[in-house]
Amino acid sequence: MNALELTDVGFTYGPRPALDGVGFALAPGSFNALLGPNGAGKSTLIALLTRLYDLQRGEIAVFGHSLRREPRKALAQLGVVFQQSTLDLDLSVEQNLRYHAALHGLPGKLATLRIERELERQQLTPRRRDKVRLLNGGHRRRVEIARALLHEPRLLLLDEASAGLDPASRNGLNRHVRQLCREQGVTVLWTTHLLDELQPTDHLLVLQNGRLAADGAAASLGEGGVAAAFERLTA
Ligand code: ADP
Ligand code: MG
């Protein structure tokens, strides 16, 4: 069973479609890079996956659960880090997590256990009582990842999670998410417009003007590798 399956997905805000006939599948436990220049439709895709917007055309299934027919089951499998941060800067790291756990109806003791575990995994335990405002961008993103994983989703969506970070934090975050994927078996959809965050073994999806321009192993894109292919595809 696929972790995520899109069939002929279309969405339009105005006259020009933001997504047009997009279809692809992600294997469980895989690291997938969704690459595309600004305006390609990446965030719109995330918005459809999280049901921020209703599907206008096509089908989406998360671990076999249709987003239309079984939205609760589908959404339960999803963890999301949105492009715009949604942390409360004046609450501590732990308070942000606790608030989210309550929102998801996790009972107190279970919430405490999960929060401890995620803080540990994201190497945030020493910062747990700090207000988020005091954290650098990379650490803030880690808080969002911890939060996204509290309800133990099997598919983690990250929308340009590394945008705006300095190169060292960007690298660190990318490595960190790859490790989560490798060691915890979480399926990852990593959205970016930055080529240097890709590795040859990644499953690469290139979105351009709302259409899927490439779908396959990054290494299979031929002569000149990903960089040349991306330039060709989005020229
Ligand atoms: P990306 O995340 O790849 O930069 P988006 O999904 O944000 O792309 O945008 C895809 C297209 O949809 C763009 O042409 C953008 O201008 C348009 N768009 C995005 N959000 C809205 C909106 N709320 N209203 C109208 N058009 C939008
Ligand atoms: Mg975007």
GROMACS .gro file of C-alpha atoms and ligand atoms in nm:
model
  263
    1MET     CA    1   0.000   0.000   0.000
    2ASN     CA    2   0.124   0.348  -0.084
    3ALA     CA    3   0.182   0.606   0.187
    4LEU     CA    4   0.031   0.867  -0.040
    5GLU     CA    5  -0.146   0.839  -0.372
    6LEU     CA    6  -0.268   1.127  -0.586
    7THR     CA    7  -0.478   1.070  -0.895
    8ASP     CA    8  -0.549   1.348  -1.145
    9VAL     CA    9  -0.559   1.620  -0.879
   10GLY     CA   10  -0.667   1.964  -0.997
   11PHE     CA   11  -0.725   2.291  -0.815
   12THR     CA   12  -0.786   2.645  -0.926
   13TYR     CA   13  -0.809   2.976  -0.739
   14GLY     CA   14  -0.881   3.185  -1.047
   15PRO     CA   15  -0.863   3.154  -1.424
   16ARG     CA   16  -0.531   2.960  -1.432
   17PRO     CA   17  -0.515   2.624  -1.251
   18ALA     CA   18  -0.271   2.612  -0.958
   19LEU     CA   19  -0.263   2.231  -0.992
   20ASP     CA   20  -0.351   2.051  -1.312
   21GLY     CA   21  -0.380   1.673  -1.340
   22VAL     CA   22  -0.122   1.589  -1.075
   23GLY     CA   23  -0.074   1.219  -0.999
   24PHE     CA   24   0.199   1.035  -0.810
   25ALA     CA   25   0.255   0.777  -0.538
   26LEU     CA   26   0.492   0.765  -0.241
   27ALA     CA   27   0.625   0.438  -0.101
   28PRO     CA   28   0.607   0.384   0.276
   29GLY     CA   29   0.925   0.486   0.455
   30SER     CA   30   1.064   0.678   0.157
   31PHE     CA   31   1.218   1.026   0.143
   32ASN     CA   32   1.050   1.228  -0.129
   33ALA     CA   33   1.150   1.570  -0.252
   34LEU     CA   34   0.884   1.792  -0.405
   35LEU     CA   35   1.078   2.049  -0.598
   36GLY     CA   36   0.946   2.352  -0.781
   37PRO     CA   37   1.007   2.724  -0.826
   38ASN     CA   38   0.792   2.980  -0.646
   39GLY     CA   39   0.434   2.964  -0.764
   40ALA     CA   40   0.463   2.605  -0.890
   41GLY     CA   41   0.181   2.486  -0.665
   42LYS     CA   42   0.370   2.320  -0.378
   43SER     CA   43   0.182   2.492  -0.095
   44THR     CA   44  -0.150   2.442  -0.273
   45LEU     CA   45  -0.075   2.071  -0.280
   46ILE     CA   46  -0.001   2.072   0.094
   47ALA     CA   47  -0.324   2.268   0.153
   48LEU     CA   48  -0.522   2.000  -0.031
   49LEU     CA   49  -0.346   1.719   0.155
   50THR     CA   50  -0.435   1.877   0.489
   51ARG     CA   51  -0.791   1.962   0.373
   52LEU     CA   52  -0.739   2.331   0.421
   53TYR     CA   53  -0.905   2.343   0.078
   54ASP     CA   54  -1.147   2.089  -0.061
   55LEU     CA   55  -1.042   1.885  -0.360
   56GLN     CA   56  -1.197   2.019  -0.679
   57ARG     CA   57  -1.082   1.734  -0.899
   58GLY     CA   58  -0.917   1.395  -0.857
   59GLU     CA   59  -0.848   1.171  -0.561
   60ILE     CA   60  -0.603   1.165  -0.270
   61ALA     CA   61  -0.547   0.861  -0.048
   62VAL     CA   62  -0.327   0.846   0.262
   63PHE     CA   63  -0.228   0.489   0.349
   64GLY     CA   64  -0.530   0.369   0.157
   65HIS     CA   65  -0.777   0.610   0.318
   66SER     CA   66  -0.953   0.844   0.081
   67LEU     CA   67  -0.932   1.206   0.188
   68ARG     CA   68  -1.287   1.255   0.058
   69ARG     CA   69  -1.454   0.949   0.206
   70GLU     CA   70  -1.249   0.883   0.521
   71PRO     CA   71  -1.098   1.221   0.607
   72ARG     CA   72  -1.045   1.147   0.975
   73LYS     CA   73  -0.855   0.827   0.910
   74ALA     CA   74  -0.652   0.990   0.636
   75LEU     CA   75  -0.566   1.300   0.841
   76ALA     CA   76  -0.471   1.092   1.146
   77GLN     CA   77  -0.175   0.961   0.941
   78LEU     CA   78  -0.049   1.310   0.856
   79GLY     CA   79   0.195   1.535   1.036
   80VAL     CA   80   0.250   1.879   0.886
   81VAL     CA   81   0.506   2.156   0.908
   82PHE     CA   82   0.358   2.452   0.720
   83GLN     CA   83   0.559   2.706   0.522
   84GLN     CA   84   0.463   2.981   0.766
   85SER     CA   85   0.549   2.903   1.126
   86THR     CA   86   0.250   2.873   1.357
   87LEU     CA   87   0.429   2.856   1.692
   88ASP     CA   88   0.335   3.088   1.978
   89LEU     CA   89   0.658   3.280   2.037
   90ASP     CA   90   0.566   3.376   2.393
   91LEU     CA   91   0.502   3.022   2.510
   92SER     CA   92   0.781   2.782   2.599
   93VAL     CA   93   0.880   2.496   2.371
   94GLU     CA   94   0.700   2.253   2.598
   95GLN     CA   95   0.388   2.468   2.628
   96ASN     CA   96   0.360   2.484   2.249
   97LEU     CA   97   0.372   2.104   2.235
   98ARG     CA   98   0.127   2.060   2.521
   99TYR     CA   99  -0.121   2.295   2.360
  100HIS     CA  100  -0.108   2.093   2.039
  101ALA     CA  101  -0.141   1.761   2.224
  102ALA     CA  102  -0.454   1.892   2.396
  103LEU     CA  103  -0.590   2.005   2.061
  104HIS     CA  104  -0.549   1.649   1.935
  105GLY     CA  105  -0.718   1.506   2.242
  106LEU     CA  106  -0.414   1.320   2.375
  107PRO     CA  107  -0.475   1.230   2.742
  108GLY     CA  108  -0.239   1.409   2.986
  109LYS     CA  109  -0.009   1.119   3.072
  110LEU     CA  110   0.027   1.006   2.714
  111ALA     CA  111   0.090   1.365   2.608
  112THR     CA  112   0.368   1.395   2.866
  113LEU     CA  113   0.534   1.075   2.743
  114ARG     CA  114   0.513   1.175   2.379
  115ILE     CA  115   0.639   1.528   2.449
  116GLU     CA  116   0.938   1.390   2.642
  117ARG     CA  117   1.016   1.150   2.362
  118GLU     CA  118   0.989   1.404   2.082
  119LEU     CA  119   1.192   1.664   2.273
  120GLU     CA  120   1.460   1.401   2.313
  121ARG     CA  121   1.448   1.297   1.946
  122GLN     CA  122   1.465   1.655   1.825
  123GLN     CA  123   1.748   1.724   2.072
  124LEU     CA  124   1.542   1.998   2.232
  125THR     CA  125   1.527   1.871   2.590
  126PRO     CA  126   1.769   2.136   2.722
  127ARG     CA  127   1.553   2.409   2.563
  128ARG     CA  128   1.216   2.282   2.681
  129ARG     CA  129   1.145   2.570   2.919
  130ASP     CA  130   1.272   2.844   2.687
  131LYS     CA  131   1.025   3.070   2.513
  132VAL     CA  132   1.022   2.991   2.142
  133ARG     CA  133   1.115   3.356   2.080
  134LEU     CA  134   1.463   3.279   2.219
  135LEU     CA  135   1.528   2.994   1.974
  136ASN     CA  136   1.703   3.031   1.638
  137GLY     CA  137   1.520   2.944   1.316
  138GLY     CA  138   1.655   2.589   1.295
  139HIS     CA  139   1.547   2.506   1.647
  140ARG     CA  140   1.204   2.660   1.591
  141ARG     CA  141   1.158   2.429   1.295
  142ARG     CA  142   1.253   2.135   1.515
  143VAL     CA  143   0.982   2.235   1.761
  144GLU     CA  144   0.736   2.227   1.472
  145ILE     CA  145   0.859   1.883   1.368
  146ALA     CA  146   0.826   1.757   1.726
  147ARG     CA  147   0.475   1.897   1.734
  148ALA     CA  148   0.386   1.739   1.400
  149LEU     CA  149   0.495   1.397   1.527
  150LEU     CA  150   0.311   1.397   1.863
  151HIS     CA  151   0.014   1.200   1.732
  152GLU     CA  152   0.251   0.948   1.562
  153PRO     CA  153   0.166   1.013   1.198
  154ARG     CA  154   0.320   0.786   0.937
  155LEU     CA  155   0.353   1.059   0.674
  156LEU     CA  156   0.532   1.385   0.748
  157LEU     CA  157   0.479   1.682   0.515
  158LEU     CA  158   0.724   1.971   0.529
  159ASP     CA  159   0.655   2.281   0.321
  160GLU     CA  160   0.982   2.467   0.258
  161ALA     CA  161   1.082   2.394   0.617
  162SER     CA  162   1.437   2.510   0.553
  163ALA     CA  163   1.355   2.837   0.378
  164GLY     CA  164   1.502   3.139   0.553
  165LEU     CA  165   1.756   2.938   0.754
  166ASP     CA  166   2.130   2.993   0.730
  167PRO     CA  167   2.320   2.722   0.536
  168ALA     CA  168   2.439   2.535   0.846
  169SER     CA  169   2.090   2.515   0.999
  170ARG     CA  170   1.946   2.424   0.661
  171ASN     CA  171   2.187   2.131   0.631
  172GLY     CA  172   2.127   2.028   0.988
  173LEU     CA  173   1.750   2.022   0.943
  174ASN     CA  174   1.770   1.827   0.618
  175ARG     CA  175   2.000   1.568   0.777
  176HIS     CA  176   1.777   1.548   1.077
  177VAL     CA  177   1.461   1.476   0.877
  178ARG     CA  178   1.644   1.215   0.669
  179GLN     CA  179   1.745   1.045   0.990
  180LEU     CA  180   1.382   1.042   1.111
  181CYS     CA  181   1.286   0.880   0.785
  182ARG     CA  182   1.564   0.619   0.803
  183GLU     CA  183   1.539   0.533   1.171
  184GLN     CA  184   1.168   0.577   1.249
  185GLY     CA  185   1.032   0.467   0.913
  186VAL     CA  186   0.836   0.791   0.870
  187THR     CA  187   0.750   0.866   0.508
  188VAL     CA  188   0.864   1.218   0.424
  189LEU     CA  189   0.745   1.467   0.164
  190TRP     CA  190   1.007   1.744   0.169
  191THR     CA  191   0.903   2.048  -0.029
  192THR     CA  192   1.171   2.287  -0.146
  193HIS     CA  193   1.288   2.516  -0.424
  194LEU     CA  194   1.652   2.450  -0.335
  195LEU     CA  195   1.843   2.189  -0.532
  196ASP     CA  196   2.124   2.137  -0.287
  197GLU     CA  197   1.884   1.969  -0.043
  198LEU     CA  198   1.846   1.667  -0.269
  199GLN     CA  199   2.035   1.340  -0.275
  200PRO     CA  200   2.069   1.102  -0.571
  201THR     CA  201   1.863   0.830  -0.402
  202ASP     CA  202   1.566   1.059  -0.333
  203HIS     CA  203   1.237   1.009  -0.505
  204LEU     CA  204   1.206   1.338  -0.683
  205LEU     CA  205   0.886   1.510  -0.792
  206VAL     CA  206   0.920   1.830  -0.991
  207LEU     CA  207   0.622   2.063  -1.004
  208GLN     CA  208   0.609   2.337  -1.261
  209ASN     CA  209   0.313   2.564  -1.330
  210GLY     CA  210   0.085   2.322  -1.149
  211ARG     CA  211   0.191   2.020  -1.351
  212LEU     CA  212   0.419   1.733  -1.262
  213ALA     CA  213   0.725   1.771  -1.484
  214ALA     CA  214   0.929   1.482  -1.341
  215ASP     CA  215   0.866   1.183  -1.118
  216GLY     CA  216   1.145   0.938  -1.041
  217ALA     CA  217   1.478   0.874  -0.875
  218ALA     CA  218   1.682   1.193  -0.864
  219ALA     CA  219   1.975   0.997  -1.006
  220SER     CA  220   1.773   0.889  -1.311
  221LEU     CA  221   1.733   1.243  -1.441
  222GLY     CA  222   2.035   1.195  -1.663
  223GLU     CA  223   2.318   1.408  -1.791
  224GLY     CA  224   2.425   1.678  -1.547
  225GLY     CA  225   2.214   1.533  -1.267
  226VAL     CA  226   1.936   1.705  -1.086
  227ALA     CA  227   2.062   2.059  -1.139
  228ALA     CA  228   2.065   2.036  -1.516
  229ALA     CA  229   1.734   1.850  -1.523
  230PHE     CA  230   1.569   2.109  -1.301
  231GLU     CA  231   1.696   2.386  -1.524
  232ARG     CA  232   1.573   2.205  -1.836
  233LEU     CA  233   1.237   2.130  -1.681
  234THR     CA  234   1.167   2.473  -1.542
  235ALA     CA  235   1.332   2.684  -1.813
  236ADP     P1  236   0.443   2.741  -0.428
  236ADP     O1  237   0.412   2.698  -0.289
  236ADP     O2  238   0.505   2.635  -0.513
  236ADP     O3  239   0.526   2.867  -0.430
  236ADP     P2  240   0.160   2.807  -0.440
  236ADP     O4  241   0.086   2.680  -0.422
  236ADP     O5  242   0.171   2.898  -0.325
  236ADP     O6  243   0.304   2.775  -0.502
  236ADP     O7  244   0.093   2.887  -0.559
  236ADP     C1  245   0.055   2.826  -0.682
  236ADP     C2  246  -0.022   2.929  -0.766
  236ADP     O8  247  -0.146   2.960  -0.705
  236ADP     C3  248   0.051   3.060  -0.784
  236ADP     O9  249   0.023   3.109  -0.914
  236ADP     C4  250  -0.011   3.149  -0.678
  236ADP    O10  251  -0.004   3.284  -0.715
  236ADP     C5  252  -0.154   3.099  -0.674
  236ADP     N1  253  -0.214   3.113  -0.539
  236ADP     C6  254  -0.166   3.057  -0.425
  236ADP     N2  255  -0.245   3.086  -0.320
  236ADP     C7  256  -0.345   3.162  -0.369
  236ADP     C8  257  -0.462   3.223  -0.312
  236ADP     N3  258  -0.489   3.211  -0.181
  236ADP     N4  259  -0.542   3.293  -0.395
  236ADP     C9  260  -0.517   3.305  -0.526
  236ADP     N5  261  -0.410   3.249  -0.588
  236ADP    C10  262  -0.325   3.179  -0.511
  237MG      MG  263   0.485   2.763  -0.106
   0.00000   0.00000   0.00000
